[in-house]
């Protein structure tokens, strides 16, 4: 790496936290100086092809003229204004767009700052909904194992109890209910018995349950598992039968990533509450939304409190909303469905066959998501270095080497990502 940045990198190492990283024995951080299209530039020198979309977010690629324009244009009008007692065009436009593209029952939009906050908002909505009907005992969440819903407290309380953070925060985390994770794979014939364990939870605990929360079809950070949509159908039917709200966390799956605009569409279900984030602004900045129905919103508003109890300082930030509008427009113009189908076809052709490698447990693909599950955990520092040497940016965790590239990636770039994964599998030092 060039000397020019040595001091800055040293400062970073000594003073700045990175996600899930030790402060005393940190993994290396690569110094990115620029990003364009599908490529990140490391220390002004090396271009690497991005396989991560900066964690599902940068679907249209980096430094996009239309998104830049939206941001600059809005900044000349106002970068921010409080949302209490004030409204503005960017917030209205993004809400109109979200209402028109999400399932028809979702008509009310709460805009917030990040995915985790949108989950907090969803959970508060569910609890306030039952509170307003004099059923405060309905305050627990039911979910499935292997889930990931964010890092704040209510969100953590529905993350997987084993690979999540439950052991450290046990004393302060809400005690929620965990059914087994869905077992039937997306491409397997549906096994009716898969939802039996879930049904038992509904039967036994429905009087205490405010809502069921799940990541539709793809469980992301909790294991990159891709399961059968009929599980969602069964879960939604149980929610209806037992008077439990259904929260769909589409923060990772939303905006086309799985091959449908929203993963709920695979099961043809309408959630009562929907969480969106990550790709909402095309990865330009943090913004999230929680959508709900007339019924939920009206019930909350007619309860004792008379309003929904949440209101972040940067609610509906105009810069973020205007980039979100531009990103949603691009999604349409770029024909996301064709883009995602092309990525899926190449992943199926070239990534799925890595399943026969001796170090590989399983491979799976859905839409623009490709997963290689190794038999052993990766050595993150070593495999990361190997990937950068190979000219790609892929960040595995545990046994999972996975990619979800920007939708604008071309065939050659995508094959470079797959080739880099294949070559890492041949390197003993990339695994622990
Ligand atoms: C990333 C993610 C979150 C949390 O979003 P943040 O913006 O990181 O707070 C919640 N749920 C799912 C499914 C996610 O993938």
Short mmCIF file of C-alpha atoms and ligand atoms in Angstrom, two decimals:
data_model
loop_
_atom_site.label_atom_id
_atom_site.label_comp_id
_atom_site.label_asym_id
_atom_site.label_seq_id
_atom_site.Cartn_x
_atom_site.Cartn_y
_atom_site.Cartn_z
CA UNK A 1 0.00 0.00 0.00
CA UNK A 2 1.26 3.48 -0.82
CA UNK A 3 3.09 5.38 1.94
CA UNK A 4 0.85 8.38 1.49
CA UNK A 5 -1.86 6.71 3.55
CA UNK A 6 0.25 4.88 6.14
CA UNK A 7 -0.37 7.43 8.93
CA UNK A 8 -4.11 7.51 8.32
CA UNK A 9 -4.35 3.73 8.33
CA UNK A 10 -2.34 3.62 11.54
CA UNK A 11 -4.72 6.13 13.16
CA UNK A 12 -7.70 4.10 12.01
CA UNK A 13 -6.23 0.95 13.50
CA UNK A 14 -5.60 2.62 16.85
CA UNK A 15 -8.76 4.68 17.26
CA UNK A 16 -11.68 3.66 15.06
CA UNK A 17 -14.05 0.77 15.61
CA UNK A 18 -15.02 -1.29 12.58
CA UNK A 19 -18.04 -3.64 12.44
CA UNK A 20 -17.59 -6.67 14.66
CA UNK A 21 -13.86 -6.10 14.91
CA UNK A 22 -11.41 -6.17 17.81
CA UNK A 23 -9.78 -2.92 18.90
CA UNK A 24 -6.68 -4.73 20.21
CA UNK A 25 -6.19 -7.29 17.45
CA UNK A 26 -8.06 -5.80 14.48
CA UNK A 27 -8.39 -7.39 11.08
CA UNK A 28 -6.76 -5.24 8.38
CA UNK A 29 -8.86 -2.48 6.80
CA UNK A 30 -8.29 -1.67 3.14
CA UNK A 31 -8.10 2.05 2.40
CA UNK A 32 -10.60 2.81 -0.35
CA UNK A 33 -10.07 6.14 -2.08
CA UNK A 34 -12.76 5.96 -4.74
CA UNK A 35 -15.51 3.79 -6.14
CA UNK A 36 -17.00 3.85 -9.62
CA UNK A 37 -19.53 1.54 -11.20
CA UNK A 38 -18.72 -1.95 -9.91
CA UNK A 39 -15.13 -1.16 -8.85
CA UNK A 40 -13.54 0.02 -5.64
CA UNK A 41 -10.14 1.70 -5.81
CA UNK A 42 -7.78 0.75 -3.01
CA UNK A 43 -5.17 3.39 -2.05
CA UNK A 44 -5.40 5.13 -5.45
CA UNK A 45 -3.81 2.07 -7.02
CA UNK A 46 -5.68 -1.16 -7.23
CA UNK A 47 -9.16 -1.66 -8.66
CA UNK A 48 -11.22 -4.49 -7.24
CA UNK A 49 -14.58 -5.74 -8.51
CA UNK A 50 -17.23 -5.39 -5.81
CA UNK A 51 -19.12 -8.58 -4.98
CA UNK A 52 -20.88 -7.23 -1.90
CA UNK A 53 -22.81 -4.11 -3.05
CA UNK A 54 -21.53 -2.71 0.28
CA UNK A 55 -23.81 -5.14 2.13
CA UNK A 56 -26.77 -5.42 -0.27
CA UNK A 57 -27.11 -1.67 -0.74
CA UNK A 58 -25.28 -0.37 -3.85
CA UNK A 59 -27.53 -1.99 -6.46
CA UNK A 60 -26.86 0.55 -9.24
CA UNK A 61 -23.11 0.78 -8.68
CA UNK A 62 -20.96 3.54 -7.20
CA UNK A 63 -20.75 7.16 -8.25
CA UNK A 64 -23.88 7.00 -10.37
CA UNK A 65 -24.60 10.26 -12.23
CA UNK A 66 -28.37 10.17 -11.63
CA UNK A 67 -27.98 9.53 -7.90
CA UNK A 68 -25.23 12.14 -7.62
CA UNK A 69 -27.53 14.58 -9.37
CA UNK A 70 -30.42 13.87 -6.99
CA UNK A 71 -28.16 14.49 -4.03
CA UNK A 72 -26.61 17.68 -5.35
CA UNK A 73 -29.97 19.02 -6.56
CA UNK A 74 -31.60 18.45 -3.19
CA UNK A 75 -28.65 19.98 -1.33
CA UNK A 76 -29.24 23.26 -3.16
CA UNK A 77 -32.82 23.33 -1.85
CA UNK A 78 -32.35 21.99 1.70
CA UNK A 79 -30.23 19.19 3.07
CA UNK A 80 -32.35 18.73 6.12
CA UNK A 81 -35.41 20.04 7.89
CA UNK A 82 -37.19 18.65 10.95
CA UNK A 83 -40.17 16.38 10.16
CA UNK A 84 -42.21 17.44 13.19
CA UNK A 85 -44.82 19.88 11.91
CA UNK A 86 -43.09 20.09 8.51
CA UNK A 87 -43.27 18.02 5.35
CA UNK A 88 -41.45 18.11 2.00
CA UNK A 89 -41.64 16.83 -1.55
CA UNK A 90 -38.87 14.20 -1.32
CA UNK A 91 -40.55 12.45 1.61
CA UNK A 92 -43.92 12.53 -0.14
CA UNK A 93 -42.50 11.25 -3.44
CA UNK A 94 -40.60 8.37 -1.83
CA UNK A 95 -43.67 7.35 0.17
CA UNK A 96 -45.83 7.43 -2.97
CA UNK A 97 -43.33 5.24 -4.78
CA UNK A 98 -43.05 2.77 -1.89
CA UNK A 99 -46.81 2.47 -1.53
CA UNK A 100 -47.19 1.84 -5.24
CA UNK A 101 -44.57 -0.93 -5.50
CA UNK A 102 -45.18 -2.83 -2.23
CA UNK A 103 -48.18 -5.14 -1.58
CA UNK A 104 -51.48 -3.21 -1.94
CA UNK A 105 -52.55 -3.52 1.72
CA UNK A 106 -49.56 -1.39 2.82
CA UNK A 107 -50.66 2.23 2.80
CA UNK A 108 -48.86 3.98 5.68
CA UNK A 109 -45.14 4.78 5.72
CA UNK A 110 -42.84 5.51 8.66
CA UNK A 111 -39.45 6.73 7.40
CA UNK A 112 -36.45 6.28 9.68
CA UNK A 113 -32.67 6.27 9.69
CA UNK A 114 -31.48 2.69 9.42
CA UNK A 115 -32.58 -0.90 9.05
CA UNK A 116 -32.28 -1.70 12.75
CA UNK A 117 -34.38 1.33 13.61
CA UNK A 118 -37.05 0.29 11.10
CA UNK A 119 -37.21 -3.06 12.93
CA UNK A 120 -37.51 -1.27 16.28
CA UNK A 121 -40.33 0.78 14.74
CA UNK A 122 -42.06 -2.37 13.44
CA UNK A 123 -41.87 -4.04 16.84
CA UNK A 124 -43.14 -0.92 18.62
CA UNK A 125 -46.02 -0.71 16.12
CA UNK A 126 -46.99 -4.32 16.81
CA UNK A 127 -46.89 -3.89 20.58
CA UNK A 128 -48.75 -0.58 20.46
CA UNK A 129 -51.37 -2.14 18.17
CA UNK A 130 -52.32 -4.70 20.80
CA UNK A 131 -51.94 -2.24 23.66
CA UNK A 132 -54.47 0.02 21.97
CA UNK A 133 -56.93 -2.92 22.01
CA UNK A 134 -56.44 -3.54 25.74
CA UNK A 135 -54.33 -6.60 25.09
CA UNK A 136 -51.00 -5.60 26.64
CA UNK A 137 -50.24 -9.29 27.30
CA UNK A 138 -49.67 -9.65 23.54
CA UNK A 139 -46.16 -8.23 23.69
CA UNK A 140 -43.80 -11.06 22.69
CA UNK A 141 -42.28 -11.67 19.30
CA UNK A 142 -42.25 -15.06 17.62
CA UNK A 143 -39.52 -15.68 15.08
CA UNK A 144 -37.43 -18.50 13.61
CA UNK A 145 -33.84 -19.49 14.34
CA UNK A 146 -30.98 -18.32 12.11
CA UNK A 147 -32.59 -14.90 11.70
CA UNK A 148 -30.87 -11.54 11.63
CA UNK A 149 -32.79 -8.31 12.19
CA UNK A 150 -30.19 -5.77 13.29
CA UNK A 151 -27.97 -4.74 16.18
CA UNK A 152 -30.19 -2.55 18.39
CA UNK A 153 -31.86 -4.11 21.44
CA UNK A 154 -35.30 -5.10 20.18
CA UNK A 155 -33.78 -6.21 16.87
CA UNK A 156 -31.12 -8.25 18.71
CA UNK A 157 -33.84 -9.93 20.75
CA UNK A 158 -35.15 -11.59 17.56
CA UNK A 159 -31.75 -12.49 16.09
CA UNK A 160 -30.68 -16.12 16.30
CA UNK A 161 -30.23 -16.97 20.00
CA UNK A 162 -27.09 -19.03 19.36
CA UNK A 163 -25.10 -17.18 16.69
CA UNK A 164 -26.59 -13.82 17.73
CA UNK A 165 -25.57 -11.85 20.81
CA UNK A 166 -27.96 -13.34 23.33
CA UNK A 167 -25.40 -14.79 25.72
CA UNK A 168 -23.72 -11.42 26.39
CA UNK A 169 -26.90 -9.36 26.71
CA UNK A 170 -29.14 -12.04 28.17
CA UNK A 171 -30.14 -10.00 31.22
CA UNK A 172 -31.46 -7.05 29.25
CA UNK A 173 -32.85 -8.69 26.13
CA UNK A 174 -36.59 -9.23 25.82
CA UNK A 175 -37.47 -12.93 26.05
CA UNK A 176 -38.94 -13.89 22.71
CA UNK A 177 -39.96 -17.17 21.12
CA UNK A 178 -37.85 -19.09 18.60
CA UNK A 179 -39.29 -21.76 16.34
CA UNK A 180 -36.87 -23.94 14.34
CA UNK A 181 -35.66 -22.37 11.09
CA UNK A 182 -37.45 -23.41 7.87
CA UNK A 183 -35.82 -26.59 6.52
CA UNK A 184 -37.25 -27.11 3.04
CA UNK A 185 -34.94 -25.52 0.52
CA UNK A 186 -36.24 -23.10 -2.07
CA UNK A 187 -35.77 -25.58 -4.91
CA UNK A 188 -36.95 -28.71 -3.08
CA UNK A 189 -40.51 -30.03 -3.11
CA UNK A 190 -42.38 -28.43 -0.20
CA UNK A 191 -42.54 -30.59 2.91
CA UNK A 192 -45.84 -29.88 4.74
CA UNK A 193 -44.37 -30.90 8.08
CA UNK A 194 -41.84 -28.05 7.91
CA UNK A 195 -44.32 -25.66 9.52
CA UNK A 196 -45.54 -28.07 12.24
CA UNK A 197 -43.14 -26.79 14.89
CA UNK A 198 -44.14 -23.22 14.09
CA UNK A 199 -47.81 -24.14 14.41
CA UNK A 200 -47.16 -25.55 17.88
CA UNK A 201 -45.75 -22.17 18.99
CA UNK A 202 -48.84 -20.36 17.69
CA UNK A 203 -51.16 -22.84 19.42
CA UNK A 204 -49.42 -22.57 22.76
CA UNK A 205 -48.43 -18.90 22.93
CA UNK A 206 -50.74 -16.90 20.65
CA UNK A 207 -52.22 -14.97 23.59
CA UNK A 208 -48.78 -13.56 24.38
CA UNK A 209 -47.59 -12.93 20.82
CA UNK A 210 -47.79 -9.48 19.25
CA UNK A 211 -46.13 -10.37 15.99
CA UNK A 212 -44.25 -12.97 14.00
CA UNK A 213 -41.11 -11.57 12.34
CA UNK A 214 -39.13 -13.19 9.55
CA UNK A 215 -36.81 -12.46 6.62
CA UNK A 216 -38.84 -13.72 3.63
CA UNK A 217 -37.19 -16.53 1.57
CA UNK A 218 -33.57 -15.56 2.32
CA UNK A 219 -32.15 -15.53 5.85
CA UNK A 220 -29.17 -13.20 5.43
CA UNK A 221 -26.54 -12.53 8.09
CA UNK A 222 -27.86 -15.42 10.22
CA UNK A 223 -26.64 -18.05 7.73
CA UNK A 224 -27.49 -17.12 4.12
CA UNK A 225 -30.21 -19.78 4.04
CA UNK A 226 -32.70 -19.84 1.15
CA UNK A 227 -35.96 -21.55 2.07
CA UNK A 228 -39.25 -22.54 0.48
CA UNK A 229 -41.87 -19.77 -0.01
CA UNK A 230 -44.62 -22.13 1.18
CA UNK A 231 -43.18 -21.72 4.67
CA UNK A 232 -44.20 -18.06 4.46
CA UNK A 233 -47.66 -18.98 3.22
CA UNK A 234 -48.08 -21.33 6.18
CA UNK A 235 -46.78 -18.72 8.62
CA UNK A 236 -49.10 -16.05 7.24
CA UNK A 237 -52.09 -18.40 7.54
CA UNK A 238 -51.15 -19.12 11.16
CA UNK A 239 -50.86 -15.39 11.88
CA UNK A 240 -54.36 -14.85 10.49
CA UNK A 241 -55.80 -17.81 12.36
CA UNK A 242 -54.26 -16.86 15.71
CA UNK A 243 -54.51 -13.07 15.55
CA UNK A 244 -50.82 -12.31 15.30
CA UNK A 245 -49.30 -9.58 13.12
CA UNK A 246 -46.89 -10.62 10.37
CA UNK A 247 -43.71 -8.52 10.06
CA UNK A 248 -41.64 -9.06 6.90
CA UNK A 249 -38.04 -7.87 7.27
CA UNK A 250 -37.07 -7.19 3.65
CA UNK A 251 -34.14 -4.95 4.51
CA UNK A 252 -31.79 -7.31 2.63
CA UNK A 253 -34.21 -8.96 0.17
CA UNK A 254 -36.12 -5.88 -0.99
CA UNK A 255 -35.80 -4.05 -4.32
CA UNK A 256 -35.32 -7.02 -6.63
CA UNK A 257 -32.41 -8.89 -5.03
CA UNK A 258 -34.17 -12.29 -4.97
CA UNK A 259 -35.64 -12.00 -8.47
CA UNK A 260 -38.93 -10.52 -7.25
CA UNK A 261 -39.24 -6.87 -6.33
CA UNK A 262 -40.02 -8.03 -2.77
CA UNK A 263 -39.40 -11.58 -1.56
CA UNK A 264 -42.94 -11.78 -0.12
CA UNK A 265 -44.12 -12.00 -3.71
CA UNK A 266 -42.61 -15.51 -3.98
CA UNK A 267 -45.33 -16.60 -1.54
CA UNK A 268 -47.96 -14.14 -2.72
CA UNK A 269 -48.51 -12.85 0.82
CA UNK A 270 -49.20 -9.39 2.19
CA UNK A 271 -47.41 -8.69 5.46
CA UNK A 272 -49.05 -6.43 8.08
CA UNK A 273 -45.76 -4.61 8.54
CA UNK A 274 -42.83 -4.40 6.11
CA UNK A 275 -39.28 -3.21 6.91
CA UNK A 276 -37.12 -1.78 4.11
CA UNK A 277 -33.60 -0.34 4.16
CA UNK A 278 -30.19 -1.14 2.64
CA UNK A 279 -30.83 -0.71 -1.15
CA UNK A 280 -33.55 1.91 -0.60
CA UNK A 281 -31.16 4.76 -1.49
CA UNK A 282 -29.10 2.67 -3.91
CA UNK A 283 -26.54 2.52 -1.11
CA UNK A 284 -25.89 6.26 -1.05
CA UNK A 285 -26.87 6.89 2.53
CA UNK A 286 -28.71 5.44 5.46
CA UNK A 287 -32.48 5.43 5.13
CA UNK A 288 -35.17 2.94 6.07
CA UNK A 289 -38.93 2.64 6.00
CA UNK A 290 -41.55 0.67 7.91
CA UNK A 291 -44.80 0.27 6.01
CA UNK A 292 -48.07 -0.86 7.51
CA UNK A 293 -51.80 -1.15 6.88
CA UNK A 294 -54.68 1.24 7.50
CA UNK A 295 -55.88 -1.13 10.19
CA UNK A 296 -52.65 -1.13 12.19
CA UNK A 297 -52.11 2.61 11.80
CA UNK A 298 -55.70 3.49 12.68
CA UNK A 299 -55.80 1.19 15.69
CA UNK A 300 -52.57 2.66 17.09
CA UNK A 301 -53.79 6.20 16.46
CA UNK A 302 -57.14 5.59 18.18
CA UNK A 303 -55.54 4.05 21.27
CA UNK A 304 -54.83 5.78 24.62
CA UNK A 305 -51.61 7.33 23.39
CA UNK A 306 -53.36 8.86 20.38
CA UNK A 307 -50.22 8.59 18.29
CA UNK A 308 -47.34 6.31 17.42
CA UNK A 309 -44.50 6.78 19.87
CA UNK A 310 -41.46 7.31 17.69
CA UNK A 311 -39.81 10.26 15.95
CA UNK A 312 -36.11 10.33 15.12
CA UNK A 313 -34.28 13.65 14.67
CA UNK A 314 -33.31 12.86 11.09
CA UNK A 315 -36.68 11.35 10.16
CA UNK A 316 -37.25 11.59 6.37
CA UNK A 317 -34.00 13.44 5.76
CA UNK A 318 -34.50 15.23 2.41
CA UNK A 319 -31.11 14.26 0.95
CA UNK A 320 -31.69 10.58 1.69
CA UNK A 321 -35.30 10.71 0.44
CA UNK A 322 -34.34 12.40 -2.80
CA UNK A 323 -31.61 9.81 -3.52
CA UNK A 324 -34.13 7.06 -2.70
CA UNK A 325 -36.52 8.54 -5.25
CA UNK A 326 -33.82 8.59 -7.90
CA UNK A 327 -32.79 5.03 -7.04
CA UNK A 328 -36.36 3.73 -7.31
CA UNK A 329 -36.72 5.47 -10.68
CA UNK A 330 -33.46 3.88 -11.88
CA UNK A 331 -34.59 0.46 -10.73
CA UNK A 332 -37.45 0.74 -13.18
CA UNK A 333 -35.45 2.27 -16.02
CA UNK A 334 -32.64 -0.27 -15.74
CA UNK A 335 -35.04 -3.19 -16.01
CA UNK A 336 -33.89 -4.75 -12.70
CA UNK A 337 -35.65 -8.01 -13.50
CA UNK A 338 -33.54 -8.63 -16.57
CA UNK A 339 -30.36 -7.60 -14.71
CA UNK A 340 -31.08 -9.95 -11.81
CA UNK A 341 -32.09 -12.82 -14.11
CA UNK A 342 -28.80 -12.51 -16.01
CA UNK A 343 -26.82 -12.59 -12.77
CA UNK A 344 -28.82 -15.59 -11.54
CA UNK A 345 -28.19 -17.50 -14.77
CA UNK A 346 -24.42 -17.02 -14.57
CA UNK A 347 -24.34 -17.86 -10.86
CA UNK A 348 -26.26 -21.06 -11.56
CA UNK A 349 -23.96 -21.99 -14.43
CA UNK A 350 -20.64 -21.19 -12.78
CA UNK A 351 -21.03 -20.91 -9.01
CA UNK A 352 -23.39 -23.81 -8.23
CA UNK A 353 -20.90 -26.40 -9.65
CA UNK A 354 -18.36 -25.40 -6.96
CA UNK A 355 -20.47 -27.74 -4.78
CA UNK A 356 -18.31 -30.62 -5.99
CA UNK A 357 -15.15 -29.10 -4.46
CA UNK A 358 -13.84 -31.08 -1.52
CA UNK A 359 -13.84 -28.03 0.75
CA UNK A 360 -17.47 -27.15 -0.03
CA UNK A 361 -20.49 -28.22 1.98
CA UNK A 362 -23.15 -26.60 -0.18
CA UNK A 363 -23.78 -23.96 -2.84
CA UNK A 364 -27.00 -22.04 -3.40
CA UNK A 365 -28.27 -19.28 -5.66
CA UNK A 366 -31.38 -17.13 -5.79
CA UNK A 367 -31.69 -14.00 -7.91
CA UNK A 368 -28.53 -11.93 -7.57
CA UNK A 369 -27.33 -13.84 -4.48
CA UNK A 370 -24.73 -16.60 -4.64
CA UNK A 371 -23.55 -18.58 -1.61
CA UNK A 372 -20.72 -21.06 -1.14
CA UNK A 373 -20.85 -22.71 2.25
CA UNK A 374 -17.47 -24.22 3.12
CA UNK A 375 -16.94 -27.19 5.43
CA UNK A 376 -14.58 -25.13 7.60
CA UNK A 377 -14.62 -21.47 8.65
CA UNK A 378 -12.55 -19.10 6.56
CA UNK A 379 -9.48 -17.27 7.79
CA UNK A 380 -10.89 -13.80 7.14
CA UNK A 381 -7.58 -11.92 6.94
CA UNK A 382 -6.00 -14.50 4.62
CA UNK A 383 -8.96 -14.98 2.30
CA UNK A 384 -9.58 -11.25 2.13
CA UNK A 385 -5.99 -10.67 1.05
CA UNK A 386 -6.28 -13.44 -1.52
CA UNK A 387 -9.43 -11.85 -2.95
CA UNK A 388 -7.84 -8.40 -3.18
CA UNK A 389 -4.79 -9.93 -4.87
CA UNK A 390 -7.21 -11.55 -7.33
CA UNK A 391 -8.83 -8.15 -7.97
CA UNK A 392 -12.16 -8.70 -6.22
CA UNK A 393 -13.89 -7.50 -3.06
CA UNK A 394 -15.66 -10.35 -1.26
CA UNK A 395 -16.02 -10.43 2.53
CA UNK A 396 -16.93 -13.85 3.90
CA UNK A 397 -17.98 -14.67 7.46
CA UNK A 398 -17.77 -17.99 9.26
CA UNK A 399 -18.10 -20.75 6.68
CA UNK A 400 -19.94 -18.52 4.23
CA UNK A 401 -18.39 -17.07 1.09
CA UNK A 402 -21.19 -15.19 -0.59
CA UNK A 403 -21.74 -12.52 -3.22
CA UNK A 404 -24.58 -10.15 -4.01
CA UNK A 405 -23.05 -7.82 -6.61
CA UNK A 406 -24.45 -4.54 -7.95
CA UNK A 407 -27.14 -5.26 -10.56
CA UNK A 408 -25.06 -3.48 -13.22
CA UNK A 409 -22.23 -6.03 -13.04
CA UNK A 410 -21.32 -7.54 -16.43
CA UNK A 411 -20.74 -11.18 -17.24
CA UNK A 412 -16.96 -10.91 -17.25
CA UNK A 413 -16.85 -9.12 -13.90
CA UNK A 414 -19.20 -11.66 -12.37
CA UNK A 415 -17.08 -14.54 -13.64
CA UNK A 416 -14.02 -12.88 -12.07
CA UNK A 417 -15.81 -13.00 -8.71
CA UNK A 418 -16.66 -16.67 -9.18
CA UNK A 419 -13.12 -17.53 -10.35
CA UNK A 420 -11.68 -15.81 -7.29
CA UNK A 421 -13.91 -17.90 -5.02
CA UNK A 422 -12.90 -21.07 -6.85
CA UNK A 423 -9.20 -20.22 -6.44
CA UNK A 424 -9.64 -19.46 -2.71
CA UNK A 425 -11.14 -22.92 -2.24
CA UNK A 426 -7.84 -24.38 -3.45
CA UNK A 427 -5.82 -22.48 -0.87
CA UNK A 428 -5.39 -24.21 2.44
CA UNK A 429 -4.33 -21.03 4.30
CA UNK A 430 -7.67 -19.35 3.45
CA UNK A 431 -9.38 -21.66 5.94
CA UNK A 432 -8.88 -22.25 9.64
C1 LIG B 1 -28.86 -5.33 7.57
C2 LIG B 1 -30.13 -5.84 8.10
C3 LIG B 1 -30.78 -5.22 9.19
C4 LIG B 1 -30.18 -4.04 9.91
O1 LIG B 1 -30.04 -2.91 9.11
P1 LIG B 1 -28.98 -1.77 9.51
O2 LIG B 1 -29.17 -0.71 8.48
O3 LIG B 1 -27.63 -2.41 9.50
O4 LIG B 1 -29.36 -1.29 10.88
C5 LIG B 1 -31.98 -5.74 9.61
N1 LIG B 1 -32.54 -6.82 9.01
C6 LIG B 1 -31.95 -7.43 7.96
C7 LIG B 1 -32.63 -8.59 7.31
C8 LIG B 1 -30.73 -6.98 7.49
O5 LIG B 1 -30.13 -7.62 6.46
#
